[in-house]
Every structure is written in C-alpha cells, then in structure tokens.
PDB file of C-alpha atoms in Angstrom:
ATOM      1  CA  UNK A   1       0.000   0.000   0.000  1.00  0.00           C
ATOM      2  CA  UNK A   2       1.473   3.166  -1.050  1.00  0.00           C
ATOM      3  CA  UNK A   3       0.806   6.820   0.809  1.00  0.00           C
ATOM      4  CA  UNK A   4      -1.704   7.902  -1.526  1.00  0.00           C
ATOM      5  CA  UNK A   5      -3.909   4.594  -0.599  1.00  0.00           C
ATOM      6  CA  UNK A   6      -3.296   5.221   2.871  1.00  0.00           C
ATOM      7  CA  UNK A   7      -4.136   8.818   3.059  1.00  0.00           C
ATOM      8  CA  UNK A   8      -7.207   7.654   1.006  1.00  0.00           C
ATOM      9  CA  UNK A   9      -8.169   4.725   3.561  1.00  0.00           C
ATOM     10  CA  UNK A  10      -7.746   7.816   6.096  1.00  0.00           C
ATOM     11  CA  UNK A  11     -10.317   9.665   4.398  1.00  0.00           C
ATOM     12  CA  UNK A  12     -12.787   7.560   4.064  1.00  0.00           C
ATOM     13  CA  UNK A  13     -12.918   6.497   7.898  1.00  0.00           C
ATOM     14  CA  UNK A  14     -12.824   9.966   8.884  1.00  0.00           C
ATOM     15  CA  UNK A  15     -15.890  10.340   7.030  1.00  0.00           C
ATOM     16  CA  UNK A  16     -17.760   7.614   8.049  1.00  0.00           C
ATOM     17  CA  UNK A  17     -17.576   8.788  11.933  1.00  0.00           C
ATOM     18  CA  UNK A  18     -19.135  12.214  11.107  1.00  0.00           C
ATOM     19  CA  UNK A  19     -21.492  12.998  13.322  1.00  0.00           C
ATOM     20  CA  UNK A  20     -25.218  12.543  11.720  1.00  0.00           C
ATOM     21  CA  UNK A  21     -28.539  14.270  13.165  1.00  0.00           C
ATOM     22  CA  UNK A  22     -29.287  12.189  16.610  1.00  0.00           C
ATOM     23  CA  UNK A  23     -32.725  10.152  16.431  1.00  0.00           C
ATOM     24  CA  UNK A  24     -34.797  11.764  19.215  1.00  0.00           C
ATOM     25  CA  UNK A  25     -37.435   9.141  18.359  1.00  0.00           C
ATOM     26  CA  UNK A  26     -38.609   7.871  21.720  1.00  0.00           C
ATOM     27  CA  UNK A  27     -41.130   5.736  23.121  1.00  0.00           C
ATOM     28  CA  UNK A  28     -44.528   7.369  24.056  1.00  0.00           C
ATOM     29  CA  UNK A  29     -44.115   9.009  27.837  1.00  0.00           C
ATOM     30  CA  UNK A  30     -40.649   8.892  27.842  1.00  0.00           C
ATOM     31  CA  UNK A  31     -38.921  12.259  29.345  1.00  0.00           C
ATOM     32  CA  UNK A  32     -35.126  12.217  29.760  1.00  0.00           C
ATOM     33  CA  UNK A  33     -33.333  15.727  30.052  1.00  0.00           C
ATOM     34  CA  UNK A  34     -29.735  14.836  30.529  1.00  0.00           C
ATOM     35  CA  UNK A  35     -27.790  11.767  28.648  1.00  0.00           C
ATOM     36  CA  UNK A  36     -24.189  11.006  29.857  1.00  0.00           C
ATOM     37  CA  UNK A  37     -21.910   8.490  29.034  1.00  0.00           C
ATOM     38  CA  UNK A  38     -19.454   6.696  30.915  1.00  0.00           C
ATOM     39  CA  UNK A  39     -16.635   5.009  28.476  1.00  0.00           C
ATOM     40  CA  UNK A  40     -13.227   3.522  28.528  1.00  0.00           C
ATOM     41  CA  UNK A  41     -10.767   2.560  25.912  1.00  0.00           C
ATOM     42  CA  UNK A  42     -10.304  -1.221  27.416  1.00  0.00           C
ATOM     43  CA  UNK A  43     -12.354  -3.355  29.214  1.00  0.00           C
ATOM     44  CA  UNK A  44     -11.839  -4.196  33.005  1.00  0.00           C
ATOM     45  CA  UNK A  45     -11.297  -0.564  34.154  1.00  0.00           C
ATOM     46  CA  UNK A  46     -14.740  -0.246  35.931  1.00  0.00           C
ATOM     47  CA  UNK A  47     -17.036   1.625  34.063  1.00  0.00           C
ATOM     48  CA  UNK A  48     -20.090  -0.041  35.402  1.00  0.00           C
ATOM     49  CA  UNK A  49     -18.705   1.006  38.893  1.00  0.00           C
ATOM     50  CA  UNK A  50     -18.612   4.549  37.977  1.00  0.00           C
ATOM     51  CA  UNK A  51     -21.719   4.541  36.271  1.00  0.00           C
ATOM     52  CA  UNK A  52     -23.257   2.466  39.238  1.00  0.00           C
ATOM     53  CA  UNK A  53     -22.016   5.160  42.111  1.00  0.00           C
ATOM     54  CA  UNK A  54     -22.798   8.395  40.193  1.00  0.00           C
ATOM     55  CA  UNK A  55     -26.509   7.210  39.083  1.00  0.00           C
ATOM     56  CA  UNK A  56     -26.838   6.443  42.910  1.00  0.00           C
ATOM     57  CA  UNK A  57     -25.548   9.648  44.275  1.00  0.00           C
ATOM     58  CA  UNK A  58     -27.881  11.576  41.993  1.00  0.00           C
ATOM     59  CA  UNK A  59     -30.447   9.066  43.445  1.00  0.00           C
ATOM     60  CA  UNK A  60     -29.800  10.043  46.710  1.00  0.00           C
ATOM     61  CA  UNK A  61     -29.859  14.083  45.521  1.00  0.00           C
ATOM     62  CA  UNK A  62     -33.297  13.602  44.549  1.00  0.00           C
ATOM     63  CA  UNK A  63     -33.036  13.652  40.814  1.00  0.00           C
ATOM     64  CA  UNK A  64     -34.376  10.566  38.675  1.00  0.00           C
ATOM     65  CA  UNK A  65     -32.214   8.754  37.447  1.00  0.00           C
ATOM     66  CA  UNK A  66     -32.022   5.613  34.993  1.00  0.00           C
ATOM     67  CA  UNK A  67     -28.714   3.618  33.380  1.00  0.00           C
ATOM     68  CA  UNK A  68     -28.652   2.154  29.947  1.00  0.00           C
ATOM     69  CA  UNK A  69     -26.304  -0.791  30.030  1.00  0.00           C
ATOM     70  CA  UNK A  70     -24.970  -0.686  26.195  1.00  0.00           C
ATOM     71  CA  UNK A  71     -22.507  -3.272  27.275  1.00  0.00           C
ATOM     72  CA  UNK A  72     -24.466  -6.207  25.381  1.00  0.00           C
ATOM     73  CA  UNK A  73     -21.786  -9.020  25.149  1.00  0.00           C
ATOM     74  CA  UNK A  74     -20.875  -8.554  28.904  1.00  0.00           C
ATOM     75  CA  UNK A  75     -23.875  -6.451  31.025  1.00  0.00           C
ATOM     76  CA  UNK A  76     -22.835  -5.962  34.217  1.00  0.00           C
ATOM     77  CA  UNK A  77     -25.588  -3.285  35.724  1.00  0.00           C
ATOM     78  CA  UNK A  78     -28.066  -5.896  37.039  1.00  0.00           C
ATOM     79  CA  UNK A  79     -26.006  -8.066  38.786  1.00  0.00           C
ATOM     80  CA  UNK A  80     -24.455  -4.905  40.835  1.00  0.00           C
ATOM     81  CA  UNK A  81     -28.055  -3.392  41.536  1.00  0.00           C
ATOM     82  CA  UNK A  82     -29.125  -6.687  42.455  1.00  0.00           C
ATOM     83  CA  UNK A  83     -31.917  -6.672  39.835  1.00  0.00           C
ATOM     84  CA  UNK A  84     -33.156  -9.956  38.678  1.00  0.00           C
ATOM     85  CA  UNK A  85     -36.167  -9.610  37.312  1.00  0.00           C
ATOM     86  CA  UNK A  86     -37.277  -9.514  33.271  1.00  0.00           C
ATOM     87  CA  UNK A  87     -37.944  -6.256  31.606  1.00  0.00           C
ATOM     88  CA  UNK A  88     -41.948  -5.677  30.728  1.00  0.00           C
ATOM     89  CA  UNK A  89     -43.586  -4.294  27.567  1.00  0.00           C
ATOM     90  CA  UNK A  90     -47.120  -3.511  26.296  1.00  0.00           C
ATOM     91  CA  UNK A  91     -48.338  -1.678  23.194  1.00  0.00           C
ATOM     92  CA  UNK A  92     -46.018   1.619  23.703  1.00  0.00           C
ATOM     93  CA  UNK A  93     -42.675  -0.092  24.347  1.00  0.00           C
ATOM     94  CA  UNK A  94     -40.558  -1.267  26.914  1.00  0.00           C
ATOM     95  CA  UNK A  95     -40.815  -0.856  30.539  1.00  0.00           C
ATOM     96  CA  UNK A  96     -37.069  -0.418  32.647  1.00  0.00           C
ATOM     97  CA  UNK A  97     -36.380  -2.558  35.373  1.00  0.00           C
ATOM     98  CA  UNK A  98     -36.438  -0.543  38.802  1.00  0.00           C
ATOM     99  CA  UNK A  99     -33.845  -0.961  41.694  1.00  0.00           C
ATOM    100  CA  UNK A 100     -34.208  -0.692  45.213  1.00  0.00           C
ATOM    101  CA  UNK A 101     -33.967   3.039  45.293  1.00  0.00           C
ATOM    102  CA  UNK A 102     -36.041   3.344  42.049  1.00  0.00           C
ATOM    103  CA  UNK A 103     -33.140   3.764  39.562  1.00  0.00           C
ATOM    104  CA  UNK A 104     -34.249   2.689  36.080  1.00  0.00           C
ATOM    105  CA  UNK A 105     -32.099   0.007  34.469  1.00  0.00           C
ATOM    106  CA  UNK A 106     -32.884  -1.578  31.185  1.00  0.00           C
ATOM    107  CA  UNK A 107     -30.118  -4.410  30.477  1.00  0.00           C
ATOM    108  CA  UNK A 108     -29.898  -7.312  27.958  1.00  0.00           C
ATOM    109  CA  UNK A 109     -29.965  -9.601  30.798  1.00  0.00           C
ATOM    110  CA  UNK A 110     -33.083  -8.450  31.498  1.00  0.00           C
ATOM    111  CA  UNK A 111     -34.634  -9.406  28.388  1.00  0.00           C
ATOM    112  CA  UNK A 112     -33.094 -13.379  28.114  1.00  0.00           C
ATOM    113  CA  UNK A 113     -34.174 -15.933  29.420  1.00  0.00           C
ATOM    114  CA  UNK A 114     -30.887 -16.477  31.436  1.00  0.00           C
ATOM    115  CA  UNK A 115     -28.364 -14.516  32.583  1.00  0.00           C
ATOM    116  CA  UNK A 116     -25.673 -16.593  31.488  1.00  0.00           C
ATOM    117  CA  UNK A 117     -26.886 -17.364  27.621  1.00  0.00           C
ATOM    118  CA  UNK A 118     -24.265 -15.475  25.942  1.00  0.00           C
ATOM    119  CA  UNK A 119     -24.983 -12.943  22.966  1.00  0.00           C
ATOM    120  CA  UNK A 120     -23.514 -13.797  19.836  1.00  0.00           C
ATOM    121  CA  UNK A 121     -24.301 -11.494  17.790  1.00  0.00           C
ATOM    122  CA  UNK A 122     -22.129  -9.410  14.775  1.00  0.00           C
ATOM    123  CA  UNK A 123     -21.830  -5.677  15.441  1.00  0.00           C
ATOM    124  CA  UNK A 124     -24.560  -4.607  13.643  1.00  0.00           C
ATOM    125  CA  UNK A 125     -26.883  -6.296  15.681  1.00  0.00           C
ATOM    126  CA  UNK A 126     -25.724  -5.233  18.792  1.00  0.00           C
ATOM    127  CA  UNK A 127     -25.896  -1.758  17.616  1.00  0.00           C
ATOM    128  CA  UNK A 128     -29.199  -1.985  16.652  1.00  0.00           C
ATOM    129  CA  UNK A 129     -30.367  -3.611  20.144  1.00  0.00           C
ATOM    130  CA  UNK A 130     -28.268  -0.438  21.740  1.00  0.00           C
ATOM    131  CA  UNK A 131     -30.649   1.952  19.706  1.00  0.00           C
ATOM    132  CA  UNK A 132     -33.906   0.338  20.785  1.00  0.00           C
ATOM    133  CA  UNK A 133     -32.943   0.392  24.425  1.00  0.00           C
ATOM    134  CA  UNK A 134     -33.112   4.421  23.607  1.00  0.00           C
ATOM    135  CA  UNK A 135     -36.113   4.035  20.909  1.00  0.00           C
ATOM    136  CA  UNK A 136     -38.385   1.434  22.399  1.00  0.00           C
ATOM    137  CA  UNK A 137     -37.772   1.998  26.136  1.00  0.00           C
ATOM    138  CA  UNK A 138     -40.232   4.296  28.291  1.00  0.00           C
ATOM    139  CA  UNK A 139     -37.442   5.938  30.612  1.00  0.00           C
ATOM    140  CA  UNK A 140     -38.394   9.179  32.907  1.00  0.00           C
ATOM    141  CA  UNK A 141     -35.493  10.593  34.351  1.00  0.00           C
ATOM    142  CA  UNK A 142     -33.716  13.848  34.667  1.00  0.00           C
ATOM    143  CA  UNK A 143     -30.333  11.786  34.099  1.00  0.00           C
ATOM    144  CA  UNK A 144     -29.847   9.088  31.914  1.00  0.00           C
ATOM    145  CA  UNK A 145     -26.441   7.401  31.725  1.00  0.00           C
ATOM    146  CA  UNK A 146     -24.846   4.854  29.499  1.00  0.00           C
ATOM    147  CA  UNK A 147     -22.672   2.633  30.486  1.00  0.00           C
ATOM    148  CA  UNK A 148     -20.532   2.171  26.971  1.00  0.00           C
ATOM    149  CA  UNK A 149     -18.768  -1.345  25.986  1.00  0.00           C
ATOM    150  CA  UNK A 150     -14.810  -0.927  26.085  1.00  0.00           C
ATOM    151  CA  UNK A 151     -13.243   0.741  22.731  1.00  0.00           C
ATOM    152  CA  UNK A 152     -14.592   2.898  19.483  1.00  0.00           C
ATOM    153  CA  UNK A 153     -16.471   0.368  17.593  1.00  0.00           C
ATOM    154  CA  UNK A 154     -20.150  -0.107  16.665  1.00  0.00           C
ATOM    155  CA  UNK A 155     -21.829   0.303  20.091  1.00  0.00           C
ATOM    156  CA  UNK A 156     -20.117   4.367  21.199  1.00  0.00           C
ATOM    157  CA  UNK A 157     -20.517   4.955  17.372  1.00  0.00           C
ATOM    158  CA  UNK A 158     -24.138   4.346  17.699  1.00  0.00           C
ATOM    159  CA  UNK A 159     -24.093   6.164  20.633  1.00  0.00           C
ATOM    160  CA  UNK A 160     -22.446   9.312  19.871  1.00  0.00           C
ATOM    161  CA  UNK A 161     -24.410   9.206  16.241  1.00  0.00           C
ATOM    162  CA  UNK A 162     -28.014   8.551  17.793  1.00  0.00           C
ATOM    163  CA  UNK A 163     -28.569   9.983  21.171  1.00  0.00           C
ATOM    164  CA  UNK A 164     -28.225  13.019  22.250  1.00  0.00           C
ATOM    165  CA  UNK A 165     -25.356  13.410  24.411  1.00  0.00           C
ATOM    166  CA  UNK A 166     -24.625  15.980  26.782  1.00  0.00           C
ATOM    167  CA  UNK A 167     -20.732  14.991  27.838  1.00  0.00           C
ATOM    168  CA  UNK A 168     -19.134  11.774  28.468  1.00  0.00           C
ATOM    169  CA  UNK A 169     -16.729  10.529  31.508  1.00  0.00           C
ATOM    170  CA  UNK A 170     -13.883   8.692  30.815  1.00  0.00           C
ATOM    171  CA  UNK A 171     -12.540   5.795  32.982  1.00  0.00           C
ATOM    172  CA  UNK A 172      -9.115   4.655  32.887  1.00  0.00           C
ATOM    173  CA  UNK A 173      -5.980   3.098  35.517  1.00  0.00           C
ATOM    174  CA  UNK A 174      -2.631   3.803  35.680  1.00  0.00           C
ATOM    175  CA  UNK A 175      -0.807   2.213  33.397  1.00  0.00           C
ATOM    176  CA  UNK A 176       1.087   3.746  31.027  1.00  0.00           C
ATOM    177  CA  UNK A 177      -0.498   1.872  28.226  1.00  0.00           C
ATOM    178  CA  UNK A 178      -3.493   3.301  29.737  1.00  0.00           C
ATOM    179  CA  UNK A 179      -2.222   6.676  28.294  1.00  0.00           C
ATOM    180  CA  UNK A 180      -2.744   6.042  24.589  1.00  0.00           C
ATOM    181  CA  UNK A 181      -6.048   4.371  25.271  1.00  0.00           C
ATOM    182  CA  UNK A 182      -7.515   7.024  26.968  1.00  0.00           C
ATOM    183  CA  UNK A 183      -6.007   9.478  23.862  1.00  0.00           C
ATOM    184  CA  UNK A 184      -8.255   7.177  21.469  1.00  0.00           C
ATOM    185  CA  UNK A 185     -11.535   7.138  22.928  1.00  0.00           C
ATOM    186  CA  UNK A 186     -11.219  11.211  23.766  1.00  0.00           C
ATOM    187  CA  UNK A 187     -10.444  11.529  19.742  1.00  0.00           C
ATOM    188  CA  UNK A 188     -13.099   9.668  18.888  1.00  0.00           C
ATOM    189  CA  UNK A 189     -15.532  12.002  20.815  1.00  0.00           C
ATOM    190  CA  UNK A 190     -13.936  15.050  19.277  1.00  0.00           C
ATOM    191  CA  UNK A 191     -14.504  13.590  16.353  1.00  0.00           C
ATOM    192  CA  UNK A 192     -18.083  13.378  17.071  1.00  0.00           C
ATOM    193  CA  UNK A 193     -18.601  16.265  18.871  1.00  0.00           C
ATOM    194  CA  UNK A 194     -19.325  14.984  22.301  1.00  0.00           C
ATOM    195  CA  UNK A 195     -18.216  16.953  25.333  1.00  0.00           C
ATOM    196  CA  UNK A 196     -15.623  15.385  27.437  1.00  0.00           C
ATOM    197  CA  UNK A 197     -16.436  16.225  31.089  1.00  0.00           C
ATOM    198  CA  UNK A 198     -12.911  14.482  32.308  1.00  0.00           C
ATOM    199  CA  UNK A 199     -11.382  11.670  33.575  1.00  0.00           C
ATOM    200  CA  UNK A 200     -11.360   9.058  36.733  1.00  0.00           C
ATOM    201  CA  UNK A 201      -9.002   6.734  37.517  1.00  0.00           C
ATOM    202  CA  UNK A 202      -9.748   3.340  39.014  1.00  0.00           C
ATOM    203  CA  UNK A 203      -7.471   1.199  41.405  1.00  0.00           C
ATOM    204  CA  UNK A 204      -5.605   4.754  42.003  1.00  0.00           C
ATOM    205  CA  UNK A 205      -3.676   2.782  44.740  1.00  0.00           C
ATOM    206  CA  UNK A 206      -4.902   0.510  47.669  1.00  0.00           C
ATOM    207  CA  UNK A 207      -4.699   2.372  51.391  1.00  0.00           C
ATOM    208  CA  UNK A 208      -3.388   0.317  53.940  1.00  0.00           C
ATOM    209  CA  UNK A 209      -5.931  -0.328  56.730  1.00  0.00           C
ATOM    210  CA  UNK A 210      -3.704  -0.834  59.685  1.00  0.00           C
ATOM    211  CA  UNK A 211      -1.322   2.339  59.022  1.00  0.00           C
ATOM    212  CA  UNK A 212      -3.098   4.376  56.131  1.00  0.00           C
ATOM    213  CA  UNK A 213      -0.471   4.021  53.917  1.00  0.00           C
ATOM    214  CA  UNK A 214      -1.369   4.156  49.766  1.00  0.00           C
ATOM    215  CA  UNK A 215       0.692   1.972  47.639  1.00  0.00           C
ATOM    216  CA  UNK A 216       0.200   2.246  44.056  1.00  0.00           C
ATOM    217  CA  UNK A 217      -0.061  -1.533  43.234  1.00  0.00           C
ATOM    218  CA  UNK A 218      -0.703  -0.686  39.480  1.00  0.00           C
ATOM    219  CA  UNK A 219       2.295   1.344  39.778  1.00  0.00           C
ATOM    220  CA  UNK A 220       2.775   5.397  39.855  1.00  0.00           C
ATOM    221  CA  UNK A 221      -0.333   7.536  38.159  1.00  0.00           C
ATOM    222  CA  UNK A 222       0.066   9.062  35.071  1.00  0.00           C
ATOM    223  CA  UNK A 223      -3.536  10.721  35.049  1.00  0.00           C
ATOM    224  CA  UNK A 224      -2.799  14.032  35.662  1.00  0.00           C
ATOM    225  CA  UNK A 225       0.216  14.259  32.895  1.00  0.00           C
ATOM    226  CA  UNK A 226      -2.053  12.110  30.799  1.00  0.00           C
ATOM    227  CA  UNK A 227      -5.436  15.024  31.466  1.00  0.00           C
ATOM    228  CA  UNK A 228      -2.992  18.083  30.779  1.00  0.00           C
ATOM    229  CA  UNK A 229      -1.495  16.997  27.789  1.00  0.00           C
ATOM    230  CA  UNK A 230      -5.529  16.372  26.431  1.00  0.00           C
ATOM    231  CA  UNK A 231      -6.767  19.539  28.092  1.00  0.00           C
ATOM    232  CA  UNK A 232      -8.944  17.939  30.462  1.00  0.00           C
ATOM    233  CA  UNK A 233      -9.861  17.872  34.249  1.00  0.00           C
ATOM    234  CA  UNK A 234      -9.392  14.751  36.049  1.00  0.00           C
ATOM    235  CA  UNK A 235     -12.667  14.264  38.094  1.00  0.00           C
ATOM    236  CA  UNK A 236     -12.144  11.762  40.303  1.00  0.00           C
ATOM    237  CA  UNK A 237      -9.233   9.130  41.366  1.00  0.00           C
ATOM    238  CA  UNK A 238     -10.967   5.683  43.198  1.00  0.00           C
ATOM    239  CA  UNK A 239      -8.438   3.381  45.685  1.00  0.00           C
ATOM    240  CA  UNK A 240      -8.625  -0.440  45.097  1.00  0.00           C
ATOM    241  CA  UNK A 241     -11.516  -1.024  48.107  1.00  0.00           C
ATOM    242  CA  UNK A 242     -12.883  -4.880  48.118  1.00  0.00           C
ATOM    243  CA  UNK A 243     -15.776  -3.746  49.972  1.00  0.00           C
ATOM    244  CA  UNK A 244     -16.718  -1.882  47.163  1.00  0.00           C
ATOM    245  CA  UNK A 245     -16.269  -5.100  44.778  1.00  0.00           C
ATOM    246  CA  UNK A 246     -17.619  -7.683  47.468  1.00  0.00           C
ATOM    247  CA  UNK A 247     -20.832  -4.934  47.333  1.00  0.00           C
ATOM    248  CA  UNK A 248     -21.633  -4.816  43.534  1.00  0.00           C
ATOM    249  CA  UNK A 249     -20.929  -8.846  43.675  1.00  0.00           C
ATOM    250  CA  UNK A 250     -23.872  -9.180  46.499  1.00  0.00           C
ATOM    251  CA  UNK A 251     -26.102  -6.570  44.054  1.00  0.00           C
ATOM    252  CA  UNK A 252     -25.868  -4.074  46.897  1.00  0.00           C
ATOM    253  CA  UNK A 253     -23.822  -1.117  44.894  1.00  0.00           C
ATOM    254  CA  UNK A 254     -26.907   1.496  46.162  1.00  0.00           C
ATOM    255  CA  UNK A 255     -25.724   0.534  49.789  1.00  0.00           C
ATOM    256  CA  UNK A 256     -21.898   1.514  49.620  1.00  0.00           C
ATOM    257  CA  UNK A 257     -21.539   5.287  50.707  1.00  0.00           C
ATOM    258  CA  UNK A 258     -17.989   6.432  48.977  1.00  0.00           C
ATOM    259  CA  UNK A 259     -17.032   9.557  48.393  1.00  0.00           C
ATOM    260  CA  UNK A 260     -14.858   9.400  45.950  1.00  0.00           C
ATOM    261  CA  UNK A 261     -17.258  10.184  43.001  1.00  0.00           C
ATOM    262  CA  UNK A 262     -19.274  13.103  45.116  1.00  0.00           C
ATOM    263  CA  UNK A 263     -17.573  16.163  42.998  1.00  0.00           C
ATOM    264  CA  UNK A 264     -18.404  14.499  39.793  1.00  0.00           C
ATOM    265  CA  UNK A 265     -22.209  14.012  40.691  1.00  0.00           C
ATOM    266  CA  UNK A 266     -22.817  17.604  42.341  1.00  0.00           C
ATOM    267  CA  UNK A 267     -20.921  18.470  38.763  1.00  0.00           C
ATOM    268  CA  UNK A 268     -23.770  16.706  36.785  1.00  0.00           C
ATOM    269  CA  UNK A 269     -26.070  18.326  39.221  1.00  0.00           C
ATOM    270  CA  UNK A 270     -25.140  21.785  38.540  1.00  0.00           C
TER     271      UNK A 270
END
C-alpha cells in the first residue's frame, strides 16, 4: 500500500464517523433531560462502577435517574443493583427494570431468558439492540447514563451518532499503556462532537488499613500528565476497596456510601 492509498483509507474512515442528526425518536411518555456516558478505551477498568455510584448519588440528591447498560456481550448493571427480574412491555414499548432506590435500568440480561446465555451477535446487531434500548424503552429521568462497551467500535458509534449526548466521563488506571487508550476514545468524541467532562481513575492505589499508607499496586499515576497533555480535568481518582467489589458482587452497589465520586455528581447536578 502506497501513501496515496493510505491517506485515502484515512479519508474515508474519517468520514464515516461524522457525526449525523441524533434520532430523538422515543417511546410514548418517555422524558429524559440529561444523557451522559461513561466510556473507557479497554475493558476491566470499571465503568459499570462509575456509572453504578454516580446514578446512585444523583439518586440520593433527589433527581431521577435511569442507566442504559450498552454493554451487550458482557452487562454488568443488574447483577451490581441486584436486579433480577425480566424487563416488561405492552403496546407503547418497553418498561425499565427498577432498583431498590427506584433507579431505572434496562439491560440485555433483562430481556433473556438467562443470565448466562451469551450474545452472539455481529456488530450490527448489537448496535441496533443499543438503539432500541433508547427508541423502544419508556425511561423518565432527569439523568440518563450509558454505560458504553470498552473501545470505538459499533456500540459508542451508535451512541455518539443517535442519542443526544450531553458529555461523556472517561474511565481509565494507571498504566502507562493506559495513556494512549484514553487518547483514542477522547479523539473519537472530538470527532463526534461529544463533550468530554474528564477523567477518573480506578485502582488509584490501595490504602493500607492498619497504618493508612497508599501503595500504588498498578504502579505510579500518570492521570494528571495524561489530562494536561488532552486539556482535560481529572474528576475523580478511586483506591482499590474490596468492599466496594464484594458490594456490587452481592447486588448491593446502592448501599456503599464512597465519596470518591461526590464532585463528579454535584458536577452533573449543577
């Protein structure tokens, strides 16, 4: 392949990601004034963790609040909110799933007939199930987030293409690979025109409960060199805490009180 092919190749993919008009096509009664996304550039960094403690602060702040899980091949929301049972419909669409504290959640789990059938399904089709989750789904809530599968293929190109977003907040860790992930997925929403409202880092470093100490056991942050050279605020930073992960394994996430997210929800508030 010579330049000229590659420069053309280029072209052509740029063109494909720009932006088209968002479908504001919803289901009949369905109200949502604010749509946030939570995203990563890899899997495993614990998206559906932030997504899970900022949908319950704003719970607890008195706004409504409902989380679609666009993670198809690997949902994660229900088990964390302890939700178990199936998503209902009638004549004008889908119902959500409601938590304890009355958080909607509409999930692909929800819909099969068990948790563990796996989805295999080509990228089309998962795209298209993302898009009815917006379309077909009666949500009411003054927040809606989405909790985004890992990388920039089908499902956040759907996303950023079909719903209106109002920002997106970007989870990473501190690796250095981590670096030129991050750099990806916050080009790709440039390139789409979605607002980047900053970036938390996960296992940050684990704090020693019988002297306090932090040890970075993913080794030294790089988040703040990493937000500077992008031009971006980093929001939060979350320690490695296994009552927090022995808490979204019992479905219980609406129970755990951190305060590591706190800024970043009275943020979204504002």
């Amino acid at each position: 392949m010579d330049d000229q092919e590659a420069e053309q190749i280029r072209k052509e993919m740029q063109g494909s990601m720009h932006p088209e008009q968002p479908s504001f096509d919803l289901a009949p009664g369905t109200t949502i004034k604010h749509v946030i996304g939570v995203v990563s550039g890899k899997g495993g960094v614990g998206k559906s963790l932030v997504t899970g403690i900022l949908a319950t602060q704003l719970k607890r702040k008195g706004a409504n609040v409902g989380i679609l899980d666009a993670d198809i091949t690997g949902p994660s929301i229900p088990t964390a909110f302890g939700v178990h049972t199936k998503a209902e419909g009638s004549e004008l669409g889908i119902y959500p799933a409601e938590t304890k504290t009355g958080i909607e959640i509409m999930s692909l789990n929800l819909l099969t007939e068990n948790e563990t059938d796996p989805v295999v399904w080509r990228g089309p089709v998962i795209a298209g199930a993302v898009k009815q989750f917006w379309t077909d789904v009666i949500w009411g809530d003054d927040f809606l987030f989405v909790d985004m599968p890992p990388g920039t293929g089908d499902v956040p190109l759907t996303v950023f293409q079909s719903l209106p977003v109002d920002g997106i907040v970007v989870v990473t860790t501190p690796q250095d690979l981590v670096s030129m992930i991050v750099t990806k997925a916050v080009k790709m929403a440039e390139m789409m025109h979605i607002p980047v409202l900053g970036l938390v880092e996960n296992y940050s470093y684990f704090r020693c409960p019988d002297c306090g100490k932090e040890h970075a056991i993913f080794g030294e942050s790089h988040i703040e060199r990493v937000a500077a050279d992008l031009g971006l605020k980093v929001l939060a930073r979350l320690p490695i805490d296994p009552a927090v992960a022995a808490a979204c394994d019992a479905g219980r996430i609406e129970e755990l009180d951190p305060n590591y997210l706190t800024a970043v929800a009275e943020l979204l508030a504002e």
